[in-house]
Amino acid sequence: MSVIQVDALVIGAGFSGMYQLLCLRDKLNLNVAVVERGAEVGGTWYWNRYPGARCDSESHAYQYYFSEDLAKEWQWTERFPDHAEIRRYLNFVADKFNLRPNIRFNTEIVSAKYDSTQDVWQAKTDQGDTYQAKYLITAVGCLSTANVPKIEGLDSFKGQWYHTGQWPHEGVDFRGKRVGVIGTGSTGIQAIPVIAETAGHLTVFQRTANYSIPAKNAPLTEEFKKYVKDHFEEIRDITRGNTNGQAFYIKDRSALETPPDVRQRIYEELWEKGGFQFRASFNDLLSNKEANDTAAQFIIHKIRQKIKDPAVADILTDIDHPFAAKRPPIDTNYFETYNRDNVTLVDIRHAPIERITERGIKTSDAEYDLDIIVFATGFDAMTRPLLRLNIEGENGLPLAEAWKAGPRNYLGLQVPGFPNMFTITGPGSPSVLTNMPVAIEQHVEWITQCIADMQAKGFKKIEASEEATANWLEHVNIAANKTLLPLAKHSWYLGANVPGKPRVFMPYTGGMAFYRKECEAIVKDSYAGFLRS
Ligand code: NA7
């Protein structure tokens, strides 16, 4: 039951918390503690160990770029790294920079209150200790709170059930079992083909049909490995200078202005190449419905070609949203899996799940007997990881109250009324619309610079002004409405996947390059929009 005094408390030891620790400890010489609920570093990747869990950014982009030494010493093996390899990478980083002495594992922050009398944060752990810190930095990720839908009868189910984001470390044995998967987002699309390989029978419950592009994952060639090492600066600068944080640019050409035969050839080439570059083929896919339709129709045609049973193809291609309005999955043998004899697709949009029974899942027109149910139902994204910390700002204002109508955050970095609290990749920043490590490095470096400036100038407090926050949120909203992204009905970008959650488009769609410049301009303008005292 001790009180631990530190300069900065960082919550979470994934990509963001680890780098924030390194910057504050080694560059600013601050006394820093990191509290992490997992038993090891890894953040999102510590929990997401479901079959097929793999990154959808390419490995050479999905890494830190702050250290050339680190990039030269580490070697990825595949184009799209799997969860285990990403954890090995983060452990390698923790060892190289000796991060573990500052990280307390298996510990959760259960509340954090700002004490205005001393200008410090008081954060309690589930072990009964209190951290007292001038700065509170949340590094809790955007997708760290599992969304298990409240389906009546789950408690009565006699088999086992799992959520993909809380996967047992020892794995799950599907051999010979009747398995049901609910959800066909990025996660379901990754897990379904792998589970089908061993399950006795797999039944997939699909509410919304989804697009997916082949990942074309493969081991990295020696030539490519060398290319990446030799072009460290060039690759870093591309990821930092573009809209999406990836190691490639969105092509500066319009789908609509490209002749149909040329456009078709481009789509074919990128389909063969695989991965997110398909989405970057034209600059109007996310802003113009007609342009988007050209990509959507191309993908739907490809899906139909893969599926033997036309009735199954109908269900898989009955897609109700523009391509990439939801996070576009990439896959390995996803659609082909429905040609297997041991796989059944159930359309729960037209015959919804009514309840879970002792024996399995009952829809409005049938009952499916199951031994295992896998919820690939996503996350209460972006806000819940912060709200679950029970944070109270000045005058005892709970974050849940401040965000009753949706998240209010200036640049995704600070909430008005919550001084000296920084939210890495918070709502209102580009975060999940980019390659995350790039967004994370930018935020961590901005926060570090901001704290360094406060220390140098003797400021005790910094907080976002109400006015700047309101203006920024209006800008975030306008930017979102210039795109097709708000058109996806159940999107987690909108909070629409969780019943009762306020509908606010949370990530910033204006692009990483513009956002970065905006953050830099604010620093030059003496932290305009922030109140410092
Ligand atoms: P997503 O993308 O939120 O997908 C969740 C899936 O689960 C999606 O198909 C949902 O259907 C389905 N779902 C959610 N709730 C229900 C209920 N109540 N009944 C039936 N089906 C349901 O989560 P993922 O984990 O796949 O991906 C999240 C991100 O992780 C991903 O974008 C990458 O960035 C990494 P719906 O579409 O809502 O009809």
Coordinates of C-alpha atoms and ligand atoms in Angstrom, one line a residue:
M1 CA 0.0 0.0 0.0
S2 CA 2.7 2.4 -0.8
V3 CA 2.7 5.8 -2.5
I4 CA 5.2 6.0 -5.3
Q5 CA 6.3 9.4 -6.5
V6 CA 7.3 9.7 -10.1
D7 CA 7.6 12.5 -12.6
A8 CA 5.5 10.7 -15.2
L9 CA 3.2 7.7 -15.1
V10 CA 2.7 5.9 -18.4
I11 CA -0.2 3.4 -18.6
G12 CA 0.5 0.5 -21.0
A13 CA 3.6 -1.2 -22.4
G14 CA 2.8 -1.6 -26.1
F15 CA 4.4 0.3 -28.9
S16 CA 3.4 3.6 -27.5
G17 CA 4.2 3.1 -23.8
M18 CA 7.6 1.6 -24.5
Y19 CA 8.7 4.5 -26.6
Q20 CA 7.3 7.1 -24.3
L21 CA 9.2 5.6 -21.4
L22 CA 12.4 5.6 -23.4
C23 CA 12.0 9.3 -24.4
L24 CA 11.1 10.6 -21.0
R25 CA 13.6 8.5 -19.2
D26 CA 16.6 8.7 -21.5
K27 CA 16.1 12.1 -23.2
L28 CA 14.6 14.1 -20.4
N29 CA 16.0 12.2 -17.5
L30 CA 12.6 12.0 -15.8
N31 CA 11.7 9.5 -13.2
V32 CA 9.1 7.3 -15.1
A33 CA 7.0 4.4 -14.2
V34 CA 5.0 2.3 -16.7
V35 CA 2.1 0.2 -15.4
E36 CA 1.0 -2.7 -17.6
R37 CA -1.8 -5.2 -17.0
G38 CA -0.2 -7.9 -19.1
A39 CA 2.6 -10.1 -17.9
E40 CA 4.9 -8.9 -20.7
V41 CA 5.4 -6.0 -23.2
G42 CA 3.2 -6.1 -26.3
G43 CA 0.0 -4.2 -25.7
T44 CA -2.6 -5.1 -28.3
W45 CA -0.3 -8.0 -29.4
Y46 CA 0.0 -9.4 -25.9
W47 CA -3.7 -10.1 -26.0
N48 CA -4.5 -10.8 -29.7
R49 CA -3.1 -14.3 -30.1
Y50 CA -6.1 -15.9 -32.0
P51 CA -5.4 -18.2 -34.9
G52 CA -4.2 -16.3 -37.9
A53 CA -3.6 -13.0 -35.9
R54 CA -1.3 -11.0 -38.2
C55 CA -0.5 -7.4 -38.9
D56 CA -2.0 -5.8 -42.0
S57 CA 0.8 -3.3 -42.4
E58 CA 3.9 -4.6 -44.0
S59 CA 6.6 -5.5 -41.6
H60 CA 9.2 -3.0 -42.8
A61 CA 6.7 -0.2 -42.1
Y62 CA 5.3 -1.7 -38.9
Q63 CA 8.3 -0.9 -36.7
Y64 CA 10.0 1.9 -34.9
Y65 CA 12.0 4.3 -37.0
F66 CA 13.5 6.4 -34.2
S67 CA 16.7 4.3 -34.1
E68 CA 18.6 3.2 -37.2
D69 CA 20.6 0.8 -35.0
L70 CA 17.5 -1.0 -33.9
A71 CA 16.2 -1.2 -37.5
K72 CA 19.5 -2.7 -38.6
E73 CA 19.7 -5.2 -35.8
W74 CA 16.2 -6.5 -36.1
Q75 CA 15.1 -8.7 -39.0
W76 CA 11.5 -9.5 -39.9
T77 CA 10.9 -12.8 -41.6
E78 CA 7.6 -12.3 -43.4
R79 CA 5.8 -9.5 -45.4
F80 CA 3.0 -9.4 -42.8
P81 CA 4.3 -10.4 -39.4
D82 CA 2.2 -12.6 -37.2
H83 CA 1.4 -11.8 -33.5
A84 CA 4.2 -14.0 -32.1
E85 CA 6.8 -12.3 -34.3
I86 CA 5.6 -8.8 -33.3
R87 CA 5.9 -9.8 -29.6
R88 CA 9.4 -11.0 -30.3
Y89 CA 10.2 -7.7 -31.8
L90 CA 8.8 -5.7 -28.9
N91 CA 10.7 -7.9 -26.4
F92 CA 13.8 -7.3 -28.4
V93 CA 13.2 -3.5 -28.1
A94 CA 12.6 -3.8 -24.4
D95 CA 15.9 -5.7 -24.0
K96 CA 17.9 -3.4 -26.2
F97 CA 16.9 -0.3 -24.4
N98 CA 16.7 -1.9 -20.9
L99 CA 13.0 -0.9 -20.5
R100 CA 11.8 -3.6 -18.1
P101 CA 13.2 -2.0 -14.9
N102 CA 10.7 0.8 -15.3
I103 CA 7.7 -1.4 -16.2
R104 CA 5.5 -2.9 -13.6
F105 CA 3.6 -5.9 -15.1
N106 CA 0.5 -7.7 -14.0
T107 CA -0.8 -4.4 -12.6
E108 CA -3.8 -2.4 -13.6
I109 CA -4.6 1.3 -13.0
V110 CA -8.1 1.3 -11.5
S111 CA -8.5 5.0 -11.1
A112 CA -6.6 8.3 -11.6
K113 CA -7.6 11.6 -10.1
Y114 CA -6.1 15.0 -10.6
D115 CA -5.3 16.7 -7.3
S116 CA -5.5 20.5 -8.0
T117 CA -4.1 21.4 -4.6
Q118 CA -0.7 19.9 -5.5
D119 CA -1.0 19.7 -9.3
V120 CA -0.4 16.0 -9.4
W121 CA -2.2 12.9 -10.6
Q122 CA -3.0 10.2 -8.1
A123 CA -3.4 6.9 -9.8
K124 CA -4.4 3.8 -7.9
T125 CA -3.4 0.3 -8.9
D126 CA -5.4 -2.9 -8.4
Q127 CA -2.6 -3.9 -5.9
G128 CA -3.5 -1.0 -3.6
D129 CA -0.6 1.3 -4.4
T130 CA -0.9 4.9 -5.5
Y131 CA 1.4 6.6 -8.0
Q132 CA 1.8 10.3 -7.7
A133 CA 2.8 11.9 -10.9
K134 CA 3.1 15.3 -12.5
Y135 CA 2.3 13.8 -15.9
L136 CA -0.2 11.1 -16.7
I137 CA 0.2 9.5 -20.2
T138 CA -2.2 7.0 -21.5
A139 CA -0.6 4.5 -23.9
V140 CA -3.5 2.1 -23.8
G141 CA -4.1 1.6 -27.5
C142 CA -7.3 2.0 -29.5
L143 CA -8.3 -1.6 -29.7
S144 CA -7.7 -3.0 -26.3
T145 CA -11.2 -3.5 -24.9
A146 CA -13.0 -6.5 -26.2
N147 CA -16.6 -6.2 -27.3
V148 CA -18.5 -9.3 -26.4
P149 CA -22.1 -8.6 -27.5
K150 CA -24.8 -9.1 -24.9
I151 CA -26.6 -12.0 -26.5
E152 CA -29.2 -13.6 -24.2
G153 CA -28.3 -17.1 -23.0
L154 CA -24.5 -16.9 -23.2
D155 CA -24.2 -17.9 -19.5
S156 CA -26.2 -21.1 -20.2
F157 CA -23.9 -22.3 -23.0
K158 CA -22.3 -25.7 -22.0
G159 CA -19.4 -25.4 -24.4
Q160 CA -16.4 -23.0 -24.3
W161 CA -16.4 -19.5 -25.7
Y162 CA -13.6 -17.1 -26.4
H163 CA -13.2 -13.5 -27.6
T164 CA -10.3 -13.2 -30.1
G165 CA -8.9 -10.2 -28.3
Q166 CA -8.5 -12.2 -25.0
W167 CA -7.2 -15.3 -26.5
P168 CA -5.8 -18.0 -24.1
H169 CA -2.0 -18.1 -24.2
E170 CA -2.0 -21.9 -24.4
G171 CA -4.2 -21.8 -27.5
V172 CA -7.5 -23.6 -28.2
D173 CA -7.7 -27.1 -29.6
F174 CA -10.4 -27.1 -32.4
R175 CA -9.7 -30.6 -33.6
G176 CA -12.9 -32.5 -34.3
K177 CA -15.0 -29.7 -32.6
R178 CA -18.1 -28.0 -33.9
V179 CA -17.0 -24.4 -33.9
G180 CA -19.1 -21.2 -34.4
V181 CA -17.4 -17.9 -35.3
I182 CA -19.4 -14.7 -34.9
G183 CA -17.9 -11.8 -36.9
T184 CA -16.4 -11.2 -40.3
G185 CA -14.3 -8.1 -39.7
S186 CA -10.5 -8.1 -40.1
T187 CA -10.2 -10.5 -37.2
G188 CA -12.8 -13.1 -38.3
I189 CA -11.4 -13.0 -41.8
Q190 CA -8.0 -13.9 -40.5
A191 CA -9.2 -16.5 -38.0
I192 CA -11.8 -18.3 -40.1
P193 CA -9.4 -20.0 -42.6
V194 CA -7.1 -21.2 -39.9
I195 CA -9.8 -22.5 -37.6
A196 CA -11.4 -24.3 -40.6
E197 CA -8.2 -26.3 -41.1
T198 CA -8.6 -28.2 -37.9
A199 CA -12.2 -27.8 -36.8
G200 CA -14.6 -30.7 -37.2
H201 CA -17.1 -28.3 -38.6
L202 CA -17.0 -24.5 -38.7
T203 CA -20.2 -22.4 -38.8
V204 CA -19.6 -18.7 -39.6
F205 CA -22.3 -16.2 -38.5
Q206 CA -22.1 -13.2 -40.8
R207 CA -24.1 -10.0 -40.1
T208 CA -22.4 -7.7 -42.6
A209 CA -20.6 -9.0 -45.7
N210 CA -17.2 -7.5 -46.1
Y211 CA -14.6 -6.8 -48.8
S212 CA -11.2 -8.3 -48.5
I213 CA -8.0 -8.1 -50.5
P214 CA -5.6 -11.0 -50.7
A215 CA -2.6 -10.3 -48.4
K216 CA -0.2 -12.3 -50.5
N217 CA 1.9 -12.9 -47.5
A218 CA 5.2 -14.5 -48.0
P219 CA 8.7 -14.9 -46.4
L220 CA 10.8 -11.9 -47.2
T221 CA 13.5 -12.4 -49.8
E222 CA 17.2 -11.8 -49.0
E223 CA 17.1 -9.1 -51.6
F224 CA 14.2 -7.3 -50.0
K225 CA 15.7 -7.5 -46.6
K226 CA 18.9 -5.9 -47.9
Y227 CA 16.8 -3.2 -49.7
V228 CA 15.1 -2.3 -46.5
K229 CA 18.4 -2.0 -44.5
D230 CA 20.0 0.0 -47.3
H231 CA 17.1 2.4 -47.6
F232 CA 16.3 3.1 -43.9
E233 CA 16.1 6.9 -44.3
E234 CA 14.1 6.8 -47.5
I235 CA 11.5 4.4 -46.1
R236 CA 11.3 6.3 -42.8
D237 CA 10.7 9.5 -44.7
I238 CA 8.0 8.1 -46.9
T239 CA 6.1 6.7 -43.9
R240 CA 6.5 10.0 -42.1
G241 CA 5.6 12.2 -45.0
N242 CA 2.5 10.6 -46.4
T243 CA -1.2 10.4 -45.5
N244 CA -1.5 6.9 -44.2
G245 CA 1.9 6.2 -42.6
Q246 CA 2.6 3.4 -44.9
A247 CA 5.8 2.8 -46.9
F248 CA 4.0 3.7 -50.1
Y249 CA 2.1 6.7 -51.4
I250 CA -1.6 6.9 -52.4
K251 CA -1.4 7.3 -56.2
D252 CA -2.1 10.8 -57.3
R253 CA -4.7 9.9 -60.0
S254 CA -8.4 9.6 -60.1
A255 CA -10.2 6.3 -60.7
L256 CA -13.0 8.2 -62.6
E257 CA -10.6 10.0 -64.9
T258 CA -8.7 6.8 -65.7
P259 CA -10.0 5.0 -68.8
P260 CA -11.8 1.8 -67.7
D261 CA -9.4 -0.6 -69.4
V262 CA -6.4 1.1 -67.8
R263 CA -8.2 1.2 -64.4
Q264 CA -9.0 -2.5 -64.7
R265 CA -5.4 -3.3 -65.4
I266 CA -4.3 -1.3 -62.4
Y267 CA -6.7 -3.1 -60.1
E268 CA -5.6 -6.5 -61.5
E269 CA -1.9 -5.6 -60.8
L270 CA -2.6 -4.5 -57.3
W271 CA -4.8 -7.4 -56.6
E272 CA -1.9 -9.7 -57.5
K273 CA 0.4 -7.6 -55.4
G274 CA -1.9 -7.9 -52.4
G275 CA -2.2 -5.8 -49.2
F276 CA -3.3 -2.2 -48.6
Q277 CA -1.7 -0.9 -51.8
F278 CA -4.9 -1.8 -53.6
R279 CA -6.7 0.9 -51.5
A280 CA -4.0 3.4 -52.5
S281 CA -4.5 2.8 -56.2
F282 CA -6.4 6.0 -56.8
N283 CA -6.9 9.2 -54.9
D284 CA -10.7 9.4 -55.1
L285 CA -11.7 6.0 -53.8
L286 CA -12.5 7.3 -50.3
S287 CA -14.1 10.5 -51.3
N288 CA -16.2 9.8 -54.4
K289 CA -18.9 7.1 -54.4
E290 CA -18.8 6.6 -58.1
A291 CA -15.0 6.1 -58.0
N292 CA -15.4 3.8 -55.0
D293 CA -17.9 1.7 -56.9
T294 CA -15.3 0.8 -59.5
A295 CA -13.1 -0.8 -56.9
A296 CA -16.1 -2.3 -55.1
Q297 CA -17.4 -4.0 -58.2
F298 CA -13.9 -5.3 -59.1
I299 CA -13.6 -6.9 -55.7
I300 CA -17.1 -8.3 -55.7
H301 CA -16.4 -9.9 -59.1
K302 CA -13.2 -11.4 -57.7
I303 CA -15.1 -12.8 -54.7
R304 CA -17.7 -14.4 -56.9
Q305 CA -15.0 -16.1 -59.0
K306 CA -13.6 -17.7 -55.9
I307 CA -16.9 -19.2 -54.5
K308 CA -18.3 -22.5 -55.9
D309 CA -21.8 -22.2 -54.5
P310 CA -23.7 -19.2 -56.0
A311 CA -26.0 -19.0 -53.0
V312 CA -22.9 -18.6 -50.7
A313 CA -21.4 -16.1 -53.1
D314 CA -24.7 -14.1 -52.9
I315 CA -24.4 -13.9 -49.1
L316 CA -20.7 -13.0 -49.2
T317 CA -21.2 -10.2 -51.8
D318 CA -24.3 -8.6 -50.4
I319 CA -22.1 -5.7 -49.1
D320 CA -23.9 -2.6 -47.7
H321 CA -21.1 -0.1 -47.5
P322 CA -18.4 1.5 -49.8
F323 CA -15.1 -0.3 -50.1
A324 CA -12.8 0.8 -47.2
A325 CA -15.5 2.7 -45.4
K326 CA -14.9 0.1 -42.7
R327 CA -11.3 -0.9 -42.1
P328 CA -10.6 -3.1 -45.2
P329 CA -9.3 -6.5 -44.2
I330 CA -6.6 -8.4 -46.1
D331 CA -6.7 -12.2 -46.1
T332 CA -5.2 -15.5 -46.8
N333 CA -7.6 -17.9 -48.4
Y334 CA -10.6 -16.4 -46.7
F335 CA -13.2 -16.7 -49.4
E336 CA -11.8 -20.0 -50.6
T337 CA -12.5 -21.4 -47.1
Y338 CA -16.3 -21.3 -47.9
N339 CA -15.7 -24.0 -50.6
R340 CA -14.6 -26.5 -47.9
D341 CA -17.0 -29.3 -46.9
N342 CA -16.6 -28.6 -43.2
V343 CA -17.6 -24.9 -43.4
T344 CA -21.1 -23.4 -43.4
L345 CA -22.0 -19.7 -43.8
V346 CA -25.0 -18.4 -42.0
D347 CA -26.6 -15.1 -42.9
I348 CA -27.6 -13.5 -39.7
R349 CA -28.6 -10.2 -41.3
H350 CA -31.7 -11.9 -42.6
A351 CA -32.1 -14.5 -39.9
P352 CA -30.6 -12.8 -36.8
I353 CA -29.2 -14.6 -33.7
E354 CA -32.1 -14.8 -31.2
R355 CA -30.2 -16.4 -28.3
I356 CA -27.4 -18.6 -27.2
T357 CA -28.7 -21.9 -25.8
E358 CA -27.0 -24.7 -23.8
R359 CA -26.2 -26.4 -27.1
G360 CA -25.2 -23.6 -29.4
I361 CA -26.6 -20.6 -31.3
K362 CA -30.3 -20.2 -32.2
T363 CA -31.1 -17.9 -35.1
S364 CA -34.6 -16.9 -36.2
D365 CA -34.7 -19.9 -38.5
A366 CA -32.5 -22.6 -37.2
E367 CA -30.4 -23.9 -34.2
Y368 CA -26.7 -24.7 -34.6
D369 CA -25.1 -27.2 -32.1
L370 CA -21.6 -26.0 -31.1
D371 CA -18.8 -27.1 -28.9
I372 CA -16.9 -23.7 -29.1
I373 CA -18.1 -20.2 -29.9
V374 CA -15.5 -17.7 -31.0
F375 CA -16.5 -14.0 -30.7
A376 CA -14.6 -12.1 -33.4
T377 CA -16.8 -9.2 -32.6
G378 CA -14.2 -6.5 -32.3
F379 CA -13.7 -3.8 -29.7
D380 CA -15.3 -1.0 -27.8
A381 CA -12.7 1.0 -29.7
M382 CA -10.8 4.2 -28.9
T383 CA -12.8 5.5 -25.9
R384 CA -13.4 2.5 -23.7
P385 CA -9.6 1.8 -23.1
L386 CA -9.6 5.3 -21.6
L387 CA -12.9 5.3 -19.9
R388 CA -12.2 2.1 -18.1
L389 CA -9.3 3.8 -16.2
N390 CA -11.9 5.8 -14.2
I391 CA -10.1 9.1 -14.7
E392 CA -11.2 12.3 -12.9
G393 CA -9.9 15.7 -14.0
E394 CA -10.1 19.1 -12.3
N395 CA -13.0 19.6 -9.9
G396 CA -13.6 15.8 -9.8
L397 CA -14.9 15.8 -13.4
P398 CA -15.1 12.1 -14.5
L399 CA -13.9 11.5 -18.1
A400 CA -17.1 9.5 -18.6
E401 CA -19.1 12.7 -17.9
A402 CA -16.9 14.9 -20.1
W403 CA -17.3 12.4 -22.9
K404 CA -21.0 11.7 -22.4
A405 CA -21.8 12.8 -25.9
G406 CA -18.6 11.4 -27.4
P407 CA -14.9 12.0 -27.0
R408 CA -13.7 15.6 -26.8
N409 CA -10.1 15.9 -27.4
Y410 CA -7.7 18.5 -28.8
L411 CA -5.6 16.9 -31.6
G412 CA -6.3 13.6 -29.9
L413 CA -3.7 14.6 -27.4
Q414 CA -5.4 16.4 -24.5
V415 CA -8.8 16.7 -22.9
P416 CA -9.9 20.1 -21.6
G417 CA -10.2 19.9 -17.8
F418 CA -7.6 17.1 -17.5
P419 CA -4.3 19.0 -17.1
N420 CA -1.0 17.3 -17.7
M421 CA -2.8 14.2 -19.1
F422 CA -1.7 13.1 -22.6
T423 CA -3.6 10.5 -24.6
I424 CA -1.3 8.8 -27.2
T425 CA -3.3 8.2 -30.4
G426 CA -6.4 9.4 -28.7
P427 CA -9.7 10.0 -30.5
G428 CA -9.4 13.0 -32.9
S429 CA -6.0 12.0 -34.1
P430 CA -5.2 9.9 -37.3
S431 CA -4.4 6.8 -35.3
V432 CA -6.2 3.8 -36.7
L433 CA -6.5 5.3 -40.2
T434 CA -2.7 5.1 -40.4
N435 CA 0.0 2.6 -39.9
M436 CA 0.0 2.8 -36.1
P437 CA 3.7 2.9 -35.2
V438 CA 4.1 6.0 -37.3
A439 CA 1.2 7.8 -35.5
I440 CA 2.6 6.6 -32.2
E441 CA 6.2 7.9 -32.8
Q442 CA 4.8 11.3 -33.8
H443 CA 2.6 11.6 -30.7
V444 CA 5.3 10.3 -28.3
E445 CA 7.8 12.8 -29.8
W446 CA 5.4 15.7 -29.6
I447 CA 4.5 14.9 -26.0
T448 CA 8.2 14.6 -25.1
Q449 CA 9.0 17.9 -26.7
C450 CA 6.0 19.5 -25.0
I451 CA 7.1 18.2 -21.5
A452 CA 10.7 19.3 -22.2
D453 CA 9.5 22.8 -23.0
M454 CA 7.4 22.9 -19.8
Q455 CA 10.3 21.8 -17.7
A456 CA 12.6 24.3 -19.3
K457 CA 10.2 27.2 -18.8
G458 CA 9.0 26.2 -15.4
F459 CA 5.3 25.5 -16.3
K460 CA 3.4 23.4 -13.9
K461 CA 0.4 22.8 -16.0
I462 CA -0.7 22.4 -19.6
E463 CA -4.3 21.7 -20.7
A464 CA -6.2 22.0 -23.9
S465 CA -8.5 25.0 -24.1
E466 CA -12.2 24.5 -24.6
E467 CA -12.2 26.8 -27.6
A468 CA -9.4 25.0 -29.4
T469 CA -11.0 21.6 -28.6
A470 CA -14.3 22.7 -30.0
N471 CA -12.7 24.0 -33.2
W472 CA -10.6 20.9 -33.6
L473 CA -13.7 18.6 -33.2
E474 CA -15.5 20.6 -35.8
H475 CA -12.6 20.2 -38.1
V476 CA -12.5 16.4 -37.4
N477 CA -16.2 16.2 -38.2
I478 CA -15.9 18.2 -41.4
A479 CA -12.9 16.1 -42.5
A480 CA -14.9 12.9 -41.9
N481 CA -17.9 14.1 -43.8
K482 CA -15.7 14.8 -46.9
T483 CA -15.1 11.0 -47.0
L484 CA -17.3 8.0 -47.5
L485 CA -16.2 6.6 -44.2
P486 CA -19.2 7.7 -42.1
L487 CA -21.5 5.7 -44.5
A488 CA -20.6 2.3 -42.9
K489 CA -23.5 1.5 -40.6
H490 CA -21.9 -0.6 -37.9
S491 CA -18.4 0.8 -38.1
W492 CA -16.3 1.0 -35.0
Y493 CA -14.8 4.2 -36.3
L494 CA -18.2 5.7 -35.5
G495 CA -18.8 3.8 -32.2
A496 CA -21.7 2.2 -34.1
N497 CA -20.7 -1.3 -33.3
V498 CA -21.5 -0.9 -29.6
P499 CA -25.2 -0.4 -28.7
G500 CA -25.8 2.8 -26.8
K501 CA -22.4 4.3 -27.6
P502 CA -22.5 7.9 -28.9
R503 CA -22.2 8.1 -32.7
V504 CA -19.1 10.3 -33.3
F505 CA -16.6 9.7 -36.0
M506 CA -13.5 9.3 -33.8
P507 CA -10.3 9.1 -35.9
Y508 CA -9.1 12.1 -37.9
T509 CA -9.4 11.5 -41.6
G510 CA -7.3 14.6 -42.7
G511 CA -4.2 12.4 -43.0
M512 CA -1.0 12.0 -41.1
A513 CA 1.0 14.4 -43.2
F514 CA -1.4 17.3 -42.7
Y515 CA -1.9 16.4 -39.0
R516 CA 1.9 16.3 -38.4
K517 CA 2.3 19.8 -39.9
E518 CA -0.6 21.1 -37.8
C519 CA 1.1 19.8 -34.6
E520 CA 4.4 21.3 -35.6
A521 CA 2.8 24.7 -36.3
I522 CA 1.1 24.7 -32.9
V523 CA 4.5 24.2 -31.2
K524 CA 6.0 27.1 -33.2
D525 CA 3.0 29.2 -32.2
S526 CA 3.9 28.7 -28.5
Y527 CA 1.4 25.8 -28.1
A528 CA -1.6 27.6 -29.4
G529 CA -4.8 26.2 -28.2
F530 CA -3.1 24.9 -25.0
L531 CA -3.2 26.8 -21.7
R532 CA 0.0 26.7 -19.8
S533 CA 0.6 28.1 -16.3
Ligands
NA7_1 P1 -14.7 -5.4 -36.3 O1 -14.0 -4.8 -37.5 O2 -15.4 -4.4 -35.4 O3 -15.6 -6.6 -36.8 C1 -16.5 -7.2 -35.9 C2 -17.3 -8.2 -36.6 O4 -18.2 -8.8 -35.6 C3 -18.2 -7.6 -37.7 O5 -18.4 -8.5 -38.7 C4 -19.5 -7.4 -36.9 O6 -20.6 -7.3 -37.8 C5 -19.6 -8.6 -36.0 N1 -20.4 -8.3 -34.9 C6 -20.2 -7.4 -33.9 N2 -21.2 -7.5 -33.0 C7 -22.1 -8.4 -33.5 C8 -23.3 -9.0 -33.0 N3 -23.8 -8.5 -31.9 N4 -23.9 -9.9 -33.7 C9 -23.3 -10.4 -34.8 N5 -22.2 -9.9 -35.3 C10 -21.5 -9.0 -34.6 O7 -13.6 -6.1 -35.4 P2 -12.3 -6.9 -35.8 O8 -11.7 -7.4 -34.5 O9 -12.5 -7.8 -36.9 O10 -11.3 -5.8 -36.3 C11 -11.0 -4.7 -35.5 C12 -9.7 -4.0 -36.0 O11 -8.6 -4.8 -35.5 C13 -9.5 -4.1 -37.4 O12 -10.1 -3.1 -38.1 C14 -8.0 -3.9 -37.5 O13 -7.6 -2.6 -37.4 C15 -7.5 -4.7 -36.4 P3 -21.2 -5.9 -38.3 O14 -20.2 -5.5 -39.3 O15 -21.1 -5.0 -37.1 O16 -22.5 -6.1 -38.8

